[in-house]
PDB file of C-alpha atoms in Angstrom:
ATOM      1  CA  UNK A 172       0.025  -0.041  -0.017  1.00 63.00           C
ATOM      2  CA  UNK A 173       2.815   2.451   0.881  1.00 61.00           C
ATOM      3  CA  UNK A 174       4.629   1.625  -2.342  1.00 68.00           C
ATOM      4  CA  UNK A 175       1.500   2.397  -4.306  1.00 71.00           C
ATOM      5  CA  UNK A 176       1.053   5.695  -2.563  1.00 71.00           C
ATOM      6  CA  UNK A 177       4.650   6.625  -3.141  1.00 75.00           C
ATOM      7  CA  UNK A 178       4.386   5.688  -6.809  1.00 77.00           C
ATOM      8  CA  UNK A 179       1.246   7.802  -7.121  1.00 73.00           C
ATOM      9  CA  UNK A 180       3.055  10.927  -6.009  1.00 76.00           C
ATOM     10  CA  UNK A 181       6.211  10.235  -7.986  1.00 80.00           C
ATOM     11  CA  UNK A 182       8.462   9.121  -5.070  1.00 77.00           C
ATOM     12  CA  UNK A 183       8.934   5.482  -6.075  1.00 78.00           C
ATOM     13  CA  UNK A 184      11.181   3.961  -8.714  1.00 76.00           C
ATOM     14  CA  UNK A 185      14.209   6.154  -8.295  1.00 77.00           C
ATOM     15  CA  UNK A 186      16.761   5.748 -11.064  1.00 79.00           C
ATOM     16  CA  UNK A 187      19.845   7.817 -11.710  1.00 80.00           C
ATOM     17  CA  UNK A 188      19.049  10.814 -13.970  1.00 84.00           C
ATOM     18  CA  UNK A 189      22.075  13.043 -13.512  1.00 83.00           C
ATOM     19  CA  UNK A 190      23.841  11.650 -16.559  1.00 85.00           C
ATOM     20  CA  UNK A 191      20.806  11.926 -18.833  1.00 90.00           C
ATOM     21  CA  UNK A 192      21.577  14.221 -21.802  1.00 95.00           C
ATOM     22  CA  UNK A 193      18.220  15.957 -21.592  1.00 96.00           C
ATOM     23  CA  UNK A 194      18.763  16.580 -17.911  1.00 95.00           C
ATOM     24  CA  UNK A 195      22.167  18.057 -18.665  1.00 95.00           C
ATOM     25  CA  UNK A 196      20.639  20.285 -21.290  1.00 96.00           C
ATOM     26  CA  UNK A 197      18.022  21.447 -18.833  1.00 96.00           C
ATOM     27  CA  UNK A 198      20.808  22.386 -16.430  1.00 95.00           C
ATOM     28  CA  UNK A 199      22.584  24.294 -19.189  1.00 96.00           C
ATOM     29  CA  UNK A 200      19.368  26.069 -20.191  1.00 95.00           C
ATOM     30  CA  UNK A 201      19.014  27.363 -16.654  1.00 92.00           C
ATOM     31  CA  UNK A 202      22.398  29.005 -16.838  1.00 91.00           C
ATOM     32  CA  UNK A 203      21.602  30.505 -20.230  1.00 92.00           C
ATOM     33  CA  UNK A 204      18.391  31.999 -18.903  1.00 87.00           C
ATOM     34  CA  UNK A 205      20.095  33.408 -15.771  1.00 82.00           C
ATOM     35  CA  UNK A 206      22.781  35.090 -17.901  1.00 81.00           C
ATOM     36  CA  UNK A 207      20.147  36.523 -20.244  1.00 82.00           C
ATOM     37  CA  UNK A 208      18.304  38.018 -17.238  1.00 75.00           C
ATOM     38  CA  UNK A 209      21.532  39.369 -15.920  1.00 73.00           C
ATOM     39  CA  UNK A 210      22.431  41.027 -19.228  1.00 77.00           C
ATOM     40  CA  UNK A 211      18.994  42.177 -20.306  1.00 76.00           C
ATOM     41  CA  UNK A 212      17.256  43.305 -17.175  1.00 67.00           C
ATOM     42  CA  UNK A 213      19.114  42.959 -13.931  1.00 61.00           C
ATOM     43  CA  UNK A 214      16.542  45.178 -12.228  1.00 63.00           C
ATOM     44  CA  UNK A 215      13.940  42.406 -12.549  1.00 62.00           C
ATOM     45  CA  UNK A 216      15.896  39.987 -10.413  1.00 60.00           C
ATOM     46  CA  UNK A 217      15.099  39.699  -6.690  1.00 61.00           C
ATOM     47  CA  UNK A 218      17.615  41.263  -4.415  1.00 63.00           C
ATOM     48  CA  UNK A 219      18.068  40.616  -0.701  1.00 61.00           C
ATOM     49  CA  UNK A 220      20.767  39.961   1.776  1.00 64.00           C
ATOM     50  CA  UNK A 221      21.440  36.257   2.048  1.00 64.00           C
ATOM     51  CA  UNK A 222      22.958  36.570   5.526  1.00 66.00           C
ATOM     52  CA  UNK A 223      20.009  38.527   6.850  1.00 68.00           C
ATOM     53  CA  UNK A 224      17.433  36.271   5.236  1.00 76.00           C
ATOM     54  CA  UNK A 225      18.843  32.682   5.414  1.00 80.00           C
ATOM     55  CA  UNK A 226      15.452  31.210   6.375  1.00 84.00           C
ATOM     56  CA  UNK A 227      13.758  33.031   3.483  1.00 82.00           C
ATOM     57  CA  UNK A 228      16.463  31.908   1.055  1.00 81.00           C
ATOM     58  CA  UNK A 229      16.205  28.279   2.199  1.00 87.00           C
ATOM     59  CA  UNK A 230      12.457  28.426   1.840  1.00 88.00           C
ATOM     60  CA  UNK A 231      12.626  29.823  -1.672  1.00 86.00           C
ATOM     61  CA  UNK A 232      15.383  27.501  -2.813  1.00 89.00           C
ATOM     62  CA  UNK A 233      14.482  24.248  -1.085  1.00 94.00           C
ATOM     63  CA  UNK A 234      11.165  24.394   0.795  1.00 94.00           C
ATOM     64  CA  UNK A 235       8.916  25.760  -1.914  1.00 94.00           C
ATOM     65  CA  UNK A 236      10.356  23.636  -4.710  1.00 96.00           C
ATOM     66  CA  UNK A 237       9.909  20.500  -2.648  1.00 96.00           C
ATOM     67  CA  UNK A 238       6.329  21.352  -1.772  1.00 96.00           C
ATOM     68  CA  UNK A 239       5.458  22.484  -5.335  1.00 97.00           C
ATOM     69  CA  UNK A 240       6.964  19.407  -6.973  1.00 97.00           C
ATOM     70  CA  UNK A 241       5.218  17.079  -4.531  1.00 95.00           C
ATOM     71  CA  UNK A 242       1.926  18.820  -5.210  1.00 96.00           C
ATOM     72  CA  UNK A 243       2.091  19.662  -8.920  1.00 97.00           C
ATOM     73  CA  UNK A 244       4.299  17.016 -10.524  1.00 96.00           C
ATOM     74  CA  UNK A 245       3.636  14.397  -7.769  1.00 94.00           C
ATOM     75  CA  UNK A 246      -0.064  14.602  -6.970  1.00 94.00           C
ATOM     76  CA  UNK A 247      -1.648  16.683  -9.782  1.00 96.00           C
ATOM     77  CA  UNK A 248       0.348  15.446 -12.759  1.00 95.00           C
ATOM     78  CA  UNK A 249       0.452  11.981 -11.303  1.00 92.00           C
ATOM     79  CA  UNK A 250      -3.346  11.817 -11.127  1.00 92.00           C
ATOM     80  CA  UNK A 251      -3.731  13.362 -14.622  1.00 94.00           C
ATOM     81  CA  UNK A 252      -1.358  10.728 -16.003  1.00 90.00           C
ATOM     82  CA  UNK A 253      -3.729   8.007 -14.756  1.00 89.00           C
ATOM     83  CA  UNK A 254      -6.555   9.380 -16.913  1.00 89.00           C
ATOM     84  CA  UNK A 255      -6.849   8.152 -20.479  1.00 88.00           C
ATOM     85  CA  UNK A 256      -6.480  11.662 -21.791  1.00 90.00           C
ATOM     86  CA  UNK A 257      -3.489  12.490 -19.583  1.00 87.00           C
ATOM     87  CA  UNK A 258      -1.022  10.340 -21.486  1.00 87.00           C
ATOM     88  CA  UNK A 259      -2.036  11.670 -24.907  1.00 91.00           C
ATOM     89  CA  UNK A 260       0.503  14.013 -26.448  1.00 89.00           C
ATOM     90  CA  UNK A 261      -0.101  17.453 -27.836  1.00 90.00           C
ATOM     91  CA  UNK A 262       2.801  19.531 -29.200  1.00 90.00           C
ATOM     92  CA  UNK A 263       5.191  16.827 -27.976  1.00 89.00           C
ATOM     93  CA  UNK A 264       4.070  16.938 -24.361  1.00 92.00           C
ATOM     94  CA  UNK A 265       1.540  14.946 -22.425  1.00 95.00           C
ATOM     95  CA  UNK A 266      -1.777  16.627 -21.774  1.00 96.00           C
ATOM     96  CA  UNK A 267      -1.141  15.907 -18.071  1.00 96.00           C
ATOM     97  CA  UNK A 268       2.018  18.025 -18.239  1.00 97.00           C
ATOM     98  CA  UNK A 269       0.297  20.831 -20.188  1.00 97.00           C
ATOM     99  CA  UNK A 270      -2.631  21.074 -17.731  1.00 97.00           C
ATOM    100  CA  UNK A 271      -0.449  20.806 -14.725  1.00 98.00           C
ATOM    101  CA  UNK A 272       1.748  23.612 -16.068  1.00 98.00           C
ATOM    102  CA  UNK A 273      -1.294  25.890 -16.581  1.00 97.00           C
ATOM    103  CA  UNK A 274      -2.335  25.175 -13.008  1.00 98.00           C
ATOM    104  CA  UNK A 275       1.270  25.892 -11.841  1.00 97.00           C
ATOM    105  CA  UNK A 276       1.102  29.343 -13.559  1.00 97.00           C
ATOM    106  CA  UNK A 277      -2.291  30.091 -12.028  1.00 97.00           C
ATOM    107  CA  UNK A 278      -0.966  29.149  -8.574  1.00 96.00           C
ATOM    108  CA  UNK A 279       1.979  31.614  -9.092  1.00 94.00           C
ATOM    109  CA  UNK A 280      -0.391  34.340 -10.226  1.00 95.00           C
ATOM    110  CA  UNK A 281      -1.702  34.620  -6.642  1.00 93.00           C
ATOM    111  CA  UNK A 282       1.629  36.050  -5.384  1.00 87.00           C
ATOM    112  CA  UNK A 283       3.474  37.279  -8.497  1.00 83.00           C
ATOM    113  CA  UNK A 284       2.747  39.900 -11.140  1.00 85.00           C
ATOM    114  CA  UNK A 285       1.165  38.325 -14.303  1.00 89.00           C
ATOM    115  CA  UNK A 286       4.403  38.290 -16.374  1.00 87.00           C
ATOM    116  CA  UNK A 287       6.313  36.610 -13.598  1.00 82.00           C
ATOM    117  CA  UNK A 288       3.544  34.075 -13.205  1.00 88.00           C
ATOM    118  CA  UNK A 289       3.653  33.356 -16.958  1.00 92.00           C
ATOM    119  CA  UNK A 290       7.458  33.038 -16.781  1.00 89.00           C
ATOM    120  CA  UNK A 291       7.124  29.809 -14.784  1.00 94.00           C
ATOM    121  CA  UNK A 292       5.239  28.093 -17.627  1.00 96.00           C
ATOM    122  CA  UNK A 293       8.301  26.902 -19.585  1.00 96.00           C
ATOM    123  CA  UNK A 294      10.214  25.626 -16.533  1.00 96.00           C
ATOM    124  CA  UNK A 295       7.072  23.864 -15.434  1.00 98.00           C
ATOM    125  CA  UNK A 296       6.864  22.111 -18.820  1.00 98.00           C
ATOM    126  CA  UNK A 297      10.479  21.057 -18.298  1.00 98.00           C
ATOM    127  CA  UNK A 298       9.765  19.702 -14.857  1.00 98.00           C
ATOM    128  CA  UNK A 299       6.730  17.904 -16.149  1.00 97.00           C
ATOM    129  CA  UNK A 300       8.649  16.467 -19.044  1.00 96.00           C
ATOM    130  CA  UNK A 301      11.016  14.725 -16.642  1.00 96.00           C
ATOM    131  CA  UNK A 302       8.127  13.503 -14.542  1.00 94.00           C
ATOM    132  CA  UNK A 303       6.744  11.834 -17.667  1.00 94.00           C
ATOM    133  CA  UNK A 304      10.140  10.685 -18.932  1.00 93.00           C
ATOM    134  CA  UNK A 305      11.398   9.148 -15.707  1.00 91.00           C
ATOM    135  CA  UNK A 306       8.161   8.351 -13.916  1.00 90.00           C
ATOM    136  CA  UNK A 307       9.137  10.013 -10.644  1.00 92.00           C
ATOM    137  CA  UNK A 308       9.682  13.619  -9.454  1.00 94.00           C
ATOM    138  CA  UNK A 309      13.367  13.425  -8.549  1.00 95.00           C
ATOM    139  CA  UNK A 310      14.746  15.061 -11.697  1.00 96.00           C
ATOM    140  CA  UNK A 311      12.081  17.732 -11.663  1.00 97.00           C
ATOM    141  CA  UNK A 312      12.754  18.437  -7.993  1.00 96.00           C
ATOM    142  CA  UNK A 313      16.502  18.693  -8.588  1.00 96.00           C
ATOM    143  CA  UNK A 314      15.944  21.122 -11.486  1.00 97.00           C
ATOM    144  CA  UNK A 315      13.418  23.213  -9.547  1.00 97.00           C
ATOM    145  CA  UNK A 316      15.861  23.646  -6.680  1.00 97.00           C
ATOM    146  CA  UNK A 317      18.706  24.364  -9.107  1.00 96.00           C
ATOM    147  CA  UNK A 318      16.657  26.879 -11.064  1.00 94.00           C
ATOM    148  CA  UNK A 319      15.492  28.663  -7.984  1.00 90.00           C
ATOM    149  CA  UNK A 320      18.975  28.671  -6.500  1.00 89.00           C
ATOM    150  CA  UNK A 321      20.536  30.189  -9.568  1.00 86.00           C
ATOM    151  CA  UNK A 322      17.849  32.766  -9.913  1.00 81.00           C
ATOM    152  CA  UNK A 323      18.035  33.998  -6.285  1.00 78.00           C
ATOM    153  CA  UNK A 324      21.856  33.699  -6.106  1.00 77.00           C
ATOM    154  CA  UNK A 325      22.204  35.791  -9.250  1.00 72.00           C
ATOM    155  CA  UNK A 326      19.860  38.396  -7.752  1.00 62.00           C
ATOM    156  CA  UNK A 327      22.084  38.444  -4.686  1.00 57.00           C
ATOM    157  CA  UNK A 328      25.207  38.838  -6.869  1.00 51.00           C
ATOM    158  CA  UNK A 329      23.732  41.748  -8.674  1.00 47.00           C
ATOM    159  CA  UNK A 330      22.789  43.524  -5.447  1.00 47.00           C
ATOM    160  CA  UNK A 331      26.288  43.127  -3.946  1.00 44.00           C
ATOM    161  CA  UNK A 332      28.244  46.313  -3.398  1.00 43.00           C
TER     162      UNK A 332
END
């Protein structure tokens, strides 16, 4: 019973993913996006003192990605994948991934400006791709933590004296 529950939320069936070429490309894409933000519009990046806000930083970089991946890729996308329509592909992605990503954007719209909320759509599709590809949430969780860490660390770097 526990194994079934773990599988339903994407926590069962771990297999190494860190050497996967697509995973490596997703890591590289994160760096490219950070550098583009840095060059194009550094004022858009969040700035805060890491030493004064360690709990906030840990929440943004580890806590929120863990909770979001468990909920969105684990529970929501996991349940959508079980539906007959969820596994059907549209534009090269499962409908489960597409719908989960739309819900992910809507969830971010509650506490971000509209453009920032929309900005999470593509990363969400990437996270969902790995949920579908691997069958668990470990690669999407690792990417989510990595993307958030780079984003907030770059904002910190820009705000340094």
